[in-house]
Coordinates of C-alpha atoms in Angstrom, one line a residue:
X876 CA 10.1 105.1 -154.2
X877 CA 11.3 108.2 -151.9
X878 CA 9.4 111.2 -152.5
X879 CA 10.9 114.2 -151.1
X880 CA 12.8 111.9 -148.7
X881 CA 10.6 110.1 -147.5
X882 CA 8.4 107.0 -148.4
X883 CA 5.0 107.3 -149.9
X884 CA 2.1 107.1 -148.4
X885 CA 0.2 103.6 -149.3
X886 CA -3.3 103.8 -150.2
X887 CA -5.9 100.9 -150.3
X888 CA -6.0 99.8 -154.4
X889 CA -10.0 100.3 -156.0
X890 CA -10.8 100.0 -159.4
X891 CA -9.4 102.5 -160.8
X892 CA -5.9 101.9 -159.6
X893 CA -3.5 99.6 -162.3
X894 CA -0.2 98.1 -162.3
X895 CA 2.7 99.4 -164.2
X896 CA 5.5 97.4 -164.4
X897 CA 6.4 96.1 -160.3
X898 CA 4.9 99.8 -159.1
X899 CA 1.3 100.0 -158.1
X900 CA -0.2 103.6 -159.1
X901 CA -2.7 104.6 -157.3
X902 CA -5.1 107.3 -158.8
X903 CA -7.0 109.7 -156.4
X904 CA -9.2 112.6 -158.0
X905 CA -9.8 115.6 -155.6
X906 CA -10.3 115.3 -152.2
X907 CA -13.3 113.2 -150.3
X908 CA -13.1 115.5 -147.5
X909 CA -13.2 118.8 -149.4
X910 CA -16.2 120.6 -149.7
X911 CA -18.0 121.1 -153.3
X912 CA -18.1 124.5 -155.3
X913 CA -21.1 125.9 -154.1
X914 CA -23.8 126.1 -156.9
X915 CA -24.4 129.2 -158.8
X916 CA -27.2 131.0 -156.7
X917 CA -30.9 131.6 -159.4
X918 CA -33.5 134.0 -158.2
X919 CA -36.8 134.0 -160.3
X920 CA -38.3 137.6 -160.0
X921 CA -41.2 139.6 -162.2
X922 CA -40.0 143.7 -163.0
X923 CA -43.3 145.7 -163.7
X924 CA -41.5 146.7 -166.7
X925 CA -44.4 150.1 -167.7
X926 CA -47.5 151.1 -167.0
X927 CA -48.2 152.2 -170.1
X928 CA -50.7 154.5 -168.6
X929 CA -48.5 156.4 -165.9
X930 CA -45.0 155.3 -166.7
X931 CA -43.6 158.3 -164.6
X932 CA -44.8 156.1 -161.7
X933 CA -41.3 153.6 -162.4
X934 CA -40.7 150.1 -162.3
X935 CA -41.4 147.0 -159.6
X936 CA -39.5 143.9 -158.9
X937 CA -41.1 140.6 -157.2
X938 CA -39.2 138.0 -155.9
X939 CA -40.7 134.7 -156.4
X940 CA -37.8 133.0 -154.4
X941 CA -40.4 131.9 -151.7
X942 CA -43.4 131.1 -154.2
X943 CA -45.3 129.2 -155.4
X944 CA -47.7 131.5 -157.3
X945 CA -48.2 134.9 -158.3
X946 CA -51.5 136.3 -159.3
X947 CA -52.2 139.5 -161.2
X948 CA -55.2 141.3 -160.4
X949 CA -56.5 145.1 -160.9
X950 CA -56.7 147.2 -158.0
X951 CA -56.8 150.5 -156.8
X952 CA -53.2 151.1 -155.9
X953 CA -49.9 149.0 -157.0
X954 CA -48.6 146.6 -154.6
X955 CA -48.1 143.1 -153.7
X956 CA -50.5 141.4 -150.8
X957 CA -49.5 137.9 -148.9
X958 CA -52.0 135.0 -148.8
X959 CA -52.2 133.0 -145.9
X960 CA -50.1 130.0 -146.7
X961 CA -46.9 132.1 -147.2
X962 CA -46.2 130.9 -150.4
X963 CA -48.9 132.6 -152.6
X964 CA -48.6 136.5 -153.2
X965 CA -51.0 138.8 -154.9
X966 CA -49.7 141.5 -157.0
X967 CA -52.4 144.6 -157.9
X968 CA -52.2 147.1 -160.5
X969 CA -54.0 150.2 -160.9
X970 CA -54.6 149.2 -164.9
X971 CA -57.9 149.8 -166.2
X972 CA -57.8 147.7 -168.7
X973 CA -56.5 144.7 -166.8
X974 CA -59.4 141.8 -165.0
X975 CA -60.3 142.1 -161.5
X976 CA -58.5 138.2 -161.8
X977 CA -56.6 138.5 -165.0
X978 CA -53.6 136.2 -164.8
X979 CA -51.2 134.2 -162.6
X980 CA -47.7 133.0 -162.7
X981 CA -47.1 129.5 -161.1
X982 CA -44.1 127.5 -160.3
X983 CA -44.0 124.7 -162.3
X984 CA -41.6 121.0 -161.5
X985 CA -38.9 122.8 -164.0
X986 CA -40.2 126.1 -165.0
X987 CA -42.7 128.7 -164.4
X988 CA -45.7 129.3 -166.0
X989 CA -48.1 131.9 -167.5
X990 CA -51.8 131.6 -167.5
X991 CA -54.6 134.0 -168.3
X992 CA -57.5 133.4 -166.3
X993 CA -60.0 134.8 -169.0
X994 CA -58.9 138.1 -168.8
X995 CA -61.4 140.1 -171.0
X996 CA -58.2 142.2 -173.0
X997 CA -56.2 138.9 -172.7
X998 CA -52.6 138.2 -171.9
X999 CA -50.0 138.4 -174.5
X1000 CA -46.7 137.6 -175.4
X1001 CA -44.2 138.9 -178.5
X1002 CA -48.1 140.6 -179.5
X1003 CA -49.4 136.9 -179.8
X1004 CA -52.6 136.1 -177.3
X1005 CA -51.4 133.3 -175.0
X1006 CA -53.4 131.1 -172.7
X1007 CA -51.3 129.1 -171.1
X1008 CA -47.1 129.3 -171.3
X1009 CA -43.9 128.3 -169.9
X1010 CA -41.8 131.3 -169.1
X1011 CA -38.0 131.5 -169.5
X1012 CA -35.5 134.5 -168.6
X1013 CA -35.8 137.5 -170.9
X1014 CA -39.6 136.9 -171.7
X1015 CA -41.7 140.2 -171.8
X1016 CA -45.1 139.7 -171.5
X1017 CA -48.2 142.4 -171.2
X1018 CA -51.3 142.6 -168.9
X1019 CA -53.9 145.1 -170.3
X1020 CA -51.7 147.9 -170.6
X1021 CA -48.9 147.2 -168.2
X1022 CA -45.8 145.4 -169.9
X1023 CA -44.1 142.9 -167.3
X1024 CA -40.5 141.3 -167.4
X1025 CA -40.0 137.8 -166.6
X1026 CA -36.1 137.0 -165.1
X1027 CA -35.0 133.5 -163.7
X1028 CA -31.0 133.9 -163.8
X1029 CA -27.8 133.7 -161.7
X1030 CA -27.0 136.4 -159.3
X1031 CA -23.6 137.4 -158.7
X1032 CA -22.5 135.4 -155.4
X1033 CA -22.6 137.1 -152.4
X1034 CA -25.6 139.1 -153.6
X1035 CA -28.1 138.8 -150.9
X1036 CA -31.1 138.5 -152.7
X1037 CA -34.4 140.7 -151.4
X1038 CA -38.0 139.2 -150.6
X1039 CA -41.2 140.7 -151.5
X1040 CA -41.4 143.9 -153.7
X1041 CA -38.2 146.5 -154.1
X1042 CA -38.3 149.5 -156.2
X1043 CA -35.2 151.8 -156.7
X1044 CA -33.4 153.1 -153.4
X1045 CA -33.2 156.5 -152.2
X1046 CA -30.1 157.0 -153.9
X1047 CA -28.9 159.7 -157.1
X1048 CA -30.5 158.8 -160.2
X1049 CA -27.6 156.9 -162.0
X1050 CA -27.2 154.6 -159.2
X1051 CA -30.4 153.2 -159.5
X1052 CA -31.1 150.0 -160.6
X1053 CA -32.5 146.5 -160.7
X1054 CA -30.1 144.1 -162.3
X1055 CA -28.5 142.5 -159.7
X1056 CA -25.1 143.0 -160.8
X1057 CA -24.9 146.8 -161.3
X1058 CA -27.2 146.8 -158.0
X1059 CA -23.6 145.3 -156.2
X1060 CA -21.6 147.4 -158.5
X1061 CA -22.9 150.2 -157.6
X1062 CA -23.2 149.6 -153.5
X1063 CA -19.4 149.4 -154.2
X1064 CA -19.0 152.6 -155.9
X1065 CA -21.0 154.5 -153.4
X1066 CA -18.5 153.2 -150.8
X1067 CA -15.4 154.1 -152.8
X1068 CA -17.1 157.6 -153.1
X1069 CA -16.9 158.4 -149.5
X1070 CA -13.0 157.4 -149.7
X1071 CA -10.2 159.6 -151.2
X1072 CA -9.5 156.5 -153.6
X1073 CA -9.6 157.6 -157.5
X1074 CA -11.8 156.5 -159.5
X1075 CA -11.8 155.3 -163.6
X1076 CA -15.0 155.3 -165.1
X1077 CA -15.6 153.4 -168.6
X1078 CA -18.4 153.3 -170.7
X1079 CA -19.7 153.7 -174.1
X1080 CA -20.4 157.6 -175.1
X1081 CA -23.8 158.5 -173.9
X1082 CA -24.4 156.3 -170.6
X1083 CA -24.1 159.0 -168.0
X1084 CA -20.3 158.7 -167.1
X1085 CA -20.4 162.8 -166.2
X1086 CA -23.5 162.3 -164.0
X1087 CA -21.8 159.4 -162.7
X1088 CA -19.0 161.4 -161.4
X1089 CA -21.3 163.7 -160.5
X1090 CA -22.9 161.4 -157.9
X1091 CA -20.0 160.1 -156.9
X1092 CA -18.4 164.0 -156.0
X1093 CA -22.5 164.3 -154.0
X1094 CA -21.7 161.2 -152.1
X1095 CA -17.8 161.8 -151.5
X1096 CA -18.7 164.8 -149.0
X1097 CA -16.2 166.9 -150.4
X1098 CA -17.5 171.0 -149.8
X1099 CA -15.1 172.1 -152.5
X1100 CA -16.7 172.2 -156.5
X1101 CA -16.8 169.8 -159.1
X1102 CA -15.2 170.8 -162.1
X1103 CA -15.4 168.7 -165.6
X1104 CA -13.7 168.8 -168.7
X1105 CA -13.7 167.4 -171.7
X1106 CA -10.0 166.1 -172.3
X1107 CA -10.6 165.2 -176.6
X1108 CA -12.8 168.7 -177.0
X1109 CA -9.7 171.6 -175.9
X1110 CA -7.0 171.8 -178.5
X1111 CA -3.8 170.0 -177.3
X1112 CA -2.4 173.3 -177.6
X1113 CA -4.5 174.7 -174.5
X1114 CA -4.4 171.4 -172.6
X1115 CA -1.6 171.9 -170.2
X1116 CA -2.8 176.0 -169.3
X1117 CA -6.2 175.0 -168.8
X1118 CA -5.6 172.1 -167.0
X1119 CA -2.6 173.7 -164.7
X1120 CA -2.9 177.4 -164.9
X1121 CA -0.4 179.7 -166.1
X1122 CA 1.4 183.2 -164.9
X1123 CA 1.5 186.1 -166.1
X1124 CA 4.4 186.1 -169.1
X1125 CA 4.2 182.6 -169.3
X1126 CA 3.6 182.9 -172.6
X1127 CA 2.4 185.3 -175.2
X1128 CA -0.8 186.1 -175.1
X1129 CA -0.6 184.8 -170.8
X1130 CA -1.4 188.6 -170.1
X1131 CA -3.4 188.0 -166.5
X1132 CA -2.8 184.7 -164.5
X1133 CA -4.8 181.6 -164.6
X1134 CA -5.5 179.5 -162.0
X1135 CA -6.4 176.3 -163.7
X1136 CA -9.1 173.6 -163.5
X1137 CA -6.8 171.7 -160.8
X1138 CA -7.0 174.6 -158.4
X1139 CA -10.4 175.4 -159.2
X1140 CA -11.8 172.1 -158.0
X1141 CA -9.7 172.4 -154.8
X1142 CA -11.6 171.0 -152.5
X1143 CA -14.0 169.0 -154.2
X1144 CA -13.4 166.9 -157.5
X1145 CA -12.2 167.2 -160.7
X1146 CA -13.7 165.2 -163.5
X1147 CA -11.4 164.5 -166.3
X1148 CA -13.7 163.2 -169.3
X1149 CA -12.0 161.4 -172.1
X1150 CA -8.8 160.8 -170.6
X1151 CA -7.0 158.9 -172.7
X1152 CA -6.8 162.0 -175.2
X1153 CA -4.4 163.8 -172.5
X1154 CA -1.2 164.3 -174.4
X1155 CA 2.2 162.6 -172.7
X1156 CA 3.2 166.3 -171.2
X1157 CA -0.1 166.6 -169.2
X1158 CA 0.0 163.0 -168.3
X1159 CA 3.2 164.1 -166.8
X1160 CA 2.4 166.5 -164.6
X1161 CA -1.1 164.8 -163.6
X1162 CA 0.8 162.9 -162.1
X1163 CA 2.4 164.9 -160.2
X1164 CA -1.0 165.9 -158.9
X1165 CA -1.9 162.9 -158.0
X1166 CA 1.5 161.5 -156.1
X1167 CA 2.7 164.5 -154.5
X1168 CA -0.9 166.8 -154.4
X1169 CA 0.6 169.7 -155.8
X1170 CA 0.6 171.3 -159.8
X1171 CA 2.8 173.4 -161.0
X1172 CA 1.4 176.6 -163.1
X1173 CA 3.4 176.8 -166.9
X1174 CA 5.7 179.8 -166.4
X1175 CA 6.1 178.9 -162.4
X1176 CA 9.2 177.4 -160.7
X1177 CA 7.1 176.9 -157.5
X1178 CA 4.5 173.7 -157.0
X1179 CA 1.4 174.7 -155.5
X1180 CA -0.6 172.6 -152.9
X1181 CA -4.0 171.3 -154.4
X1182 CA -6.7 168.6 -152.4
X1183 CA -8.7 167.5 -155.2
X1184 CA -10.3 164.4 -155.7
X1185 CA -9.4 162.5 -159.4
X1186 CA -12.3 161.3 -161.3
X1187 CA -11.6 160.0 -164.9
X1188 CA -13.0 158.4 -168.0
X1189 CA -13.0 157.4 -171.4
X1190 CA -14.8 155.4 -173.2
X1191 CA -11.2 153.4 -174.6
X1192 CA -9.9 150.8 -172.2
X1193 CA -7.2 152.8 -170.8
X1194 CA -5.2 149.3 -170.4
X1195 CA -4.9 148.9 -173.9
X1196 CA -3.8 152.4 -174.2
X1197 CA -1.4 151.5 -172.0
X1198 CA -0.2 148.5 -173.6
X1199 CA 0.0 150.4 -176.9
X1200 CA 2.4 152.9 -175.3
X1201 CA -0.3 155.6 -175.7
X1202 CA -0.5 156.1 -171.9
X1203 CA 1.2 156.2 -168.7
X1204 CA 1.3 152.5 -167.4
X1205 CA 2.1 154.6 -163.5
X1206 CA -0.2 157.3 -164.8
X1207 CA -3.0 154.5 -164.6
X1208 CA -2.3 152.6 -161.7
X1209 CA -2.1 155.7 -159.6
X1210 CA -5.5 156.9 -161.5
X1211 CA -7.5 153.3 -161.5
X1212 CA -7.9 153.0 -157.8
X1213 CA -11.7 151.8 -158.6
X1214 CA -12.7 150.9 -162.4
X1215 CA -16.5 151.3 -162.6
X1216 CA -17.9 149.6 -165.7
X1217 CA -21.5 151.3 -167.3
X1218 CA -22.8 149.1 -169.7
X1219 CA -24.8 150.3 -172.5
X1220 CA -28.4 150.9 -172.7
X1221 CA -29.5 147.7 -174.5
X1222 CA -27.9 145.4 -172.2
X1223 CA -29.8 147.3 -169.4
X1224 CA -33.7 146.3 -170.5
X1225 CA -34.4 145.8 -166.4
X1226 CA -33.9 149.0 -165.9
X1227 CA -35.8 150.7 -168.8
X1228 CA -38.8 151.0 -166.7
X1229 CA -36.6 152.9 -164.6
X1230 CA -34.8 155.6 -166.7
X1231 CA -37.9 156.3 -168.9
X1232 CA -39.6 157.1 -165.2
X1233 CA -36.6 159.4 -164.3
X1234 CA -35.9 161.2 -167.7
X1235 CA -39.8 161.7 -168.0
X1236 CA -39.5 163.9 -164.8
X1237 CA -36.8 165.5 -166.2
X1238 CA -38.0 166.4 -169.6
X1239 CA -41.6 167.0 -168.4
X1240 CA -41.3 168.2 -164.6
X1241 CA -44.9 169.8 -164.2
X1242 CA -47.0 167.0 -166.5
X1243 CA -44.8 163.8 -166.3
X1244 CA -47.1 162.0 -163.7
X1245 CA -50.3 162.7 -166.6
X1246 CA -48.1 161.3 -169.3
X1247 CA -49.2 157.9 -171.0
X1248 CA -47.3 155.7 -173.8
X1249 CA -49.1 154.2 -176.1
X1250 CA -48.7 150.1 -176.6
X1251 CA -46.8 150.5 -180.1
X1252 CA -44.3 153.2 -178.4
X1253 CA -43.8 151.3 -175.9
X1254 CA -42.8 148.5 -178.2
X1255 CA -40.8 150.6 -180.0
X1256 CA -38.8 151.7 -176.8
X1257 CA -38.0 148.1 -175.9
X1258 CA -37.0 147.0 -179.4
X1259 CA -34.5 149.7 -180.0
X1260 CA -31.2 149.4 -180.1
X1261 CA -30.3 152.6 -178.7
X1262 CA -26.5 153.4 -180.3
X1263 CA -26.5 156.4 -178.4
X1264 CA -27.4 155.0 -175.2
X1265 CA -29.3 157.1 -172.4
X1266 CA -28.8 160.2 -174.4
X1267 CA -30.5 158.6 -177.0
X1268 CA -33.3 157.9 -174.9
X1269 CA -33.6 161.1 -173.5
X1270 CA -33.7 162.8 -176.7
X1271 CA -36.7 160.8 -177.8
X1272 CA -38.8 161.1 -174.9
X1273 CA -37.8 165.0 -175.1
X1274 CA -39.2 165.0 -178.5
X1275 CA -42.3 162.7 -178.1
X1276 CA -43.2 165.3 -174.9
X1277 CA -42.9 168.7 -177.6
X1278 CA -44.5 166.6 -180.0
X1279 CA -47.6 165.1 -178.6
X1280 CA -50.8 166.4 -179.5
X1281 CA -52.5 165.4 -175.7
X1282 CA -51.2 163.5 -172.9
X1283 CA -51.0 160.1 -175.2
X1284 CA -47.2 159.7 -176.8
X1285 CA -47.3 157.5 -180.2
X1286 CA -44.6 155.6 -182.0
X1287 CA -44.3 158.7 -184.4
X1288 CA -43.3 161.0 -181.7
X1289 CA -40.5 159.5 -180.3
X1290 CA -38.6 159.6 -184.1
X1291 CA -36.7 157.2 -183.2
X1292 CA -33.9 156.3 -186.1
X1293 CA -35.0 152.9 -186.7
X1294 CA -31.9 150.5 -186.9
X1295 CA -29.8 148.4 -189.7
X1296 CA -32.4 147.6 -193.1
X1297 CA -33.0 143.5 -193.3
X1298 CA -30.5 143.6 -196.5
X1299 CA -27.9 145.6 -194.6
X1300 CA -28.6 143.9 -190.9
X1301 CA -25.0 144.8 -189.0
X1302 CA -23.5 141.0 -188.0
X1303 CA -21.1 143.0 -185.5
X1304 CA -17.8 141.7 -187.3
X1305 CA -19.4 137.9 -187.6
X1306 CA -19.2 136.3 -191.1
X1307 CA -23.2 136.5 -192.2
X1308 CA -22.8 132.9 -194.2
X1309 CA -22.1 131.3 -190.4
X1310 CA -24.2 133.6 -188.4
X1311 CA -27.4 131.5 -188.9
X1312 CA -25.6 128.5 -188.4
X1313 CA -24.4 129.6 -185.2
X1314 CA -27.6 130.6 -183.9
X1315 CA -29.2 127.8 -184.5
X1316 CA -26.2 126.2 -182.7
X1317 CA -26.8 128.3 -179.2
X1318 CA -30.6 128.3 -179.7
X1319 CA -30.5 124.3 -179.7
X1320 CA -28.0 124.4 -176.9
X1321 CA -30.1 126.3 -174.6
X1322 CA -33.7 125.4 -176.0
X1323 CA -34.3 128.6 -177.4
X1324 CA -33.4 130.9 -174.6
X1325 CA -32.2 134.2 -175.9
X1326 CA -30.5 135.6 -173.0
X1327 CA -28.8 132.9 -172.9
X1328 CA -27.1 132.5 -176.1
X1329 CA -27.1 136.7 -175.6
X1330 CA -24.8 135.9 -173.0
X1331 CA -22.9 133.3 -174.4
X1332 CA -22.1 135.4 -177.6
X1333 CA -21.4 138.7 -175.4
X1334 CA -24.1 140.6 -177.4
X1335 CA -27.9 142.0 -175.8
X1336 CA -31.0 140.5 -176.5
X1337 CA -32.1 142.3 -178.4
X1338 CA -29.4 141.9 -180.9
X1339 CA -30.1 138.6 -181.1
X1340 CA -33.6 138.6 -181.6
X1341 CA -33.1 141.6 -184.8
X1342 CA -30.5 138.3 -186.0
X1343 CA -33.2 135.9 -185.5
X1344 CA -35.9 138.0 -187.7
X1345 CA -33.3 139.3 -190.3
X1346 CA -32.4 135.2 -191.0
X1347 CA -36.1 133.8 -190.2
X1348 CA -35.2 132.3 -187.0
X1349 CA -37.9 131.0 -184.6
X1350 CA -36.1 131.2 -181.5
X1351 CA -39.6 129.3 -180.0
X1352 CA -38.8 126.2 -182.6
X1353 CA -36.3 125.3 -180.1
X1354 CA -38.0 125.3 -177.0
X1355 CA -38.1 122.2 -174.8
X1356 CA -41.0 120.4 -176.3
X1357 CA -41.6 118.9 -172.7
X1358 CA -42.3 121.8 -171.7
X1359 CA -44.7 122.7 -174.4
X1360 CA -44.6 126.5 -174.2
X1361 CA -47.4 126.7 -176.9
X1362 CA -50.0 124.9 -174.7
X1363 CA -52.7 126.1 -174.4
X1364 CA -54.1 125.9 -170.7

């Protein structure tokens, strides 16, 4: 039978080939000579989460890539030393209440383990005094008074994944990180800041999408100001004249002229906060702005040339505004050059460690460094589910700094709203008689890794584990029983 013209190509019959009726069909899955999908690149690394006793000092991250153990010790300063074979590292912490040898992490056939080496204040994990455990992503564990993160997950591909210890780069606060994703994200970003390209940035309220733009004007170069406003706080009324100036006459009232926010920031950036509250008039002649780089003042017949950098964001997704009719669908394109995503706070517990460090030093300039968190605050901080994201967490360390009676910051000083009641637990628009069920479901699935079915349901961690404790779900009861995470060593 012709195909295309021309006579088919004969191949040699296997097993899988049949007969039907006087053709012979020949299967053929893929192709032999094709190379496979590459596999899905895991790094195993430990963050030093807190140092409870000087968490101004920041967070640590250790690859274990290389490894094949990790041992914990006290020491004088933090840091990580090599052994000899190349596989074994040694990483010291300045904790007075850890062992001179207080624990190690080894690399098991499957897994990797935890073992205290009788420590005399122990090694603990979830509060409970462990001697020996298998360690999956997501576990948080503490040494004396240093609280550790455990992470064995895939990395985006392409990420080149570092050796040794790495802290936070050299570059503005909000761009500092150690997830591995926002760590490419954000490389990305600070390329895109040094280009004229606009720039969309979306977030939940409260996750630092002003100092965002901020860092991204400080990176651009540009010598000119940066201006922000706030597009759902002016009156609609007010929009356009702010935004675009106004002459004299223009309108009563428009007694002196106005230059405008566009032609203030000329030069440098405008940052256009909540955009997707701009009414279809100033979407209008934003865009104007932005195609032809001029703005025209109300009451003015003549455009004016501006140079000013777009920077814009909302914590809608502007593409369903746009789908809705809400917002310009050329308005966007022209303003989404580069969509950078800020997740919230509680699907960022790497870098807690991290913004506790940096808002300390903001909060507290001349006695962050003598600060020191106490073991239940520093519970507290982890569990919480932070609605209010960064701002949240700056607000309670701001607090717990007024409040404290000495250098030590307790549980009560942070005043932290605590979050939904057990009775009123908030199942996030799931139906509460299937939400156990379902649990169960992902927990057996992945043998009772949280991040994992935190992943798979597109919620934190910590949301899971409030579920698991609000419908008496032992996330452990699912663990793989080979691996016998309750052994004691």
């Amino acid at each position: 039978m012709p195909v295309a013209g021309a006579p088919p190509e004969r191949g040699v019959a296997d097993a899988g080939d049949r007969r039907v009726a006087d053709w012979d069909v020949t299967t053929q899955v893929g192709d032999e000579d094709a190379d496979p999908p590459p596999r899905p690149r895991r790094w195993a690394r430990l963050i030093v989460l807190i140092e409870h006793a000087r968490p101004a000092a920041g967070s640590l991250r250790v690859s274990l890539d290389q490894l094949d153990e990790l041992a914990l010790e006290r020491g004088g300063e933090r840091g990580v030393a090599c052994g000899a074979d190349g596989t074994s590292q040694t990483l010291r912490l300045p904790d007075r209440q850890m062992s001179r040898r207080h624990a190690r992490l080894a690399r098991g056939h499957h897994a990797w383990w935890l073992e205290d080496l009788g420590s005399t204040n122990g090694t603990s994990i979830a509060g409970d005094r462990i001697a020996r455990r298998t360690l999956i992503d997501g576990d948080i564990f503490q040494v004396g008074s240093t609280t550790l993160l455990f992470r064995d997950s895939v990395v985006p591909p392409g990420y080149a994944v570092p050796t040794g210890a790495t802290s936070v780069g050299a570059v503005p606060e909000v761009l500092q990180t150690l997830m591995p994703s926002l760590e490419q994200h954000f490389a990305q970003m600070a390329r895109v800041a040094a280009s004229r390209l606009p720039v969309v940035i979306r977030g939940e309220t409260g996750t630092g999408k002003e100092l965002l733009a901020q860092a991204i004007h400080q990176l651009s170069g540009r010598a000119g100001p940066f201006v922000a406003v706030n597009c759902g706080a002016l009156p609609r009324s007010l929009l356009e004249s702010e935004l675009f100036g106004y002459r004299r006459g223009a309108f009563s009232g428009a007694n002196d002229p106005h230059d405008g926010l566009v032609r203030r920031a000329h030069g440098g950036t405008l940052f256009l906060d909540e955009i997707a509250e701009l009414p279809p008039d100033a979407q209008a002649a934003l865009l104007r702005v932005l195609q032809e780089g001029e703005v025209r003042p109300l009451g003015s017949s003549e455009a004016m040339r501006v140079d000013v950098r777009i920077v814009a964001a909302s914590h809608q997704h502007l593409t369903r505004r746009v789908e809705a009719g809400a917002f310009r669908e050329d308005l966007y394109a022209r303003l989404a050059g580069f969509t950078a995503e800020l997740p919230p706070l509680r699907a960022r517990l790497d870098d807690l460690g991290v913004l506790v460090a940096n808002l300390l030093s903001r909060v507290a300039p001349a006695s962050a460094a003598r600060i020191r968190l106490r073991r239940d605050a520093v519970s507290s901080l982890l569990a919480h589910p932070y609605p209010r994201n960064v701002r949240e967490l700056e607000q309670a360390l701001h607090s717990a700094v007024v409040l404290r009676d000495d250098s030590e910051i307790r549980v009560e000083h942070l005043r932290l709203e605590p979050g939904p009641a057990a009775g009123d637990v908030d199942t996030d628009g799931a139906d509460p008689a299937e939400l156990p069920a379902q649990l169960s479901e992902r927990l057996k699935e992945s043998r009772g890794n949280v991040a994992a079915v935190a992943r798979a349901m597109g919620k934190a961690p910590t949301q899971i584990r409030r579920w698991c404790r609000r419908f008496g779900i032992d996330p452990d009861g699912f663990r793989d029983p080979g691996g016998d995470r309750h052994a004691e060593g």
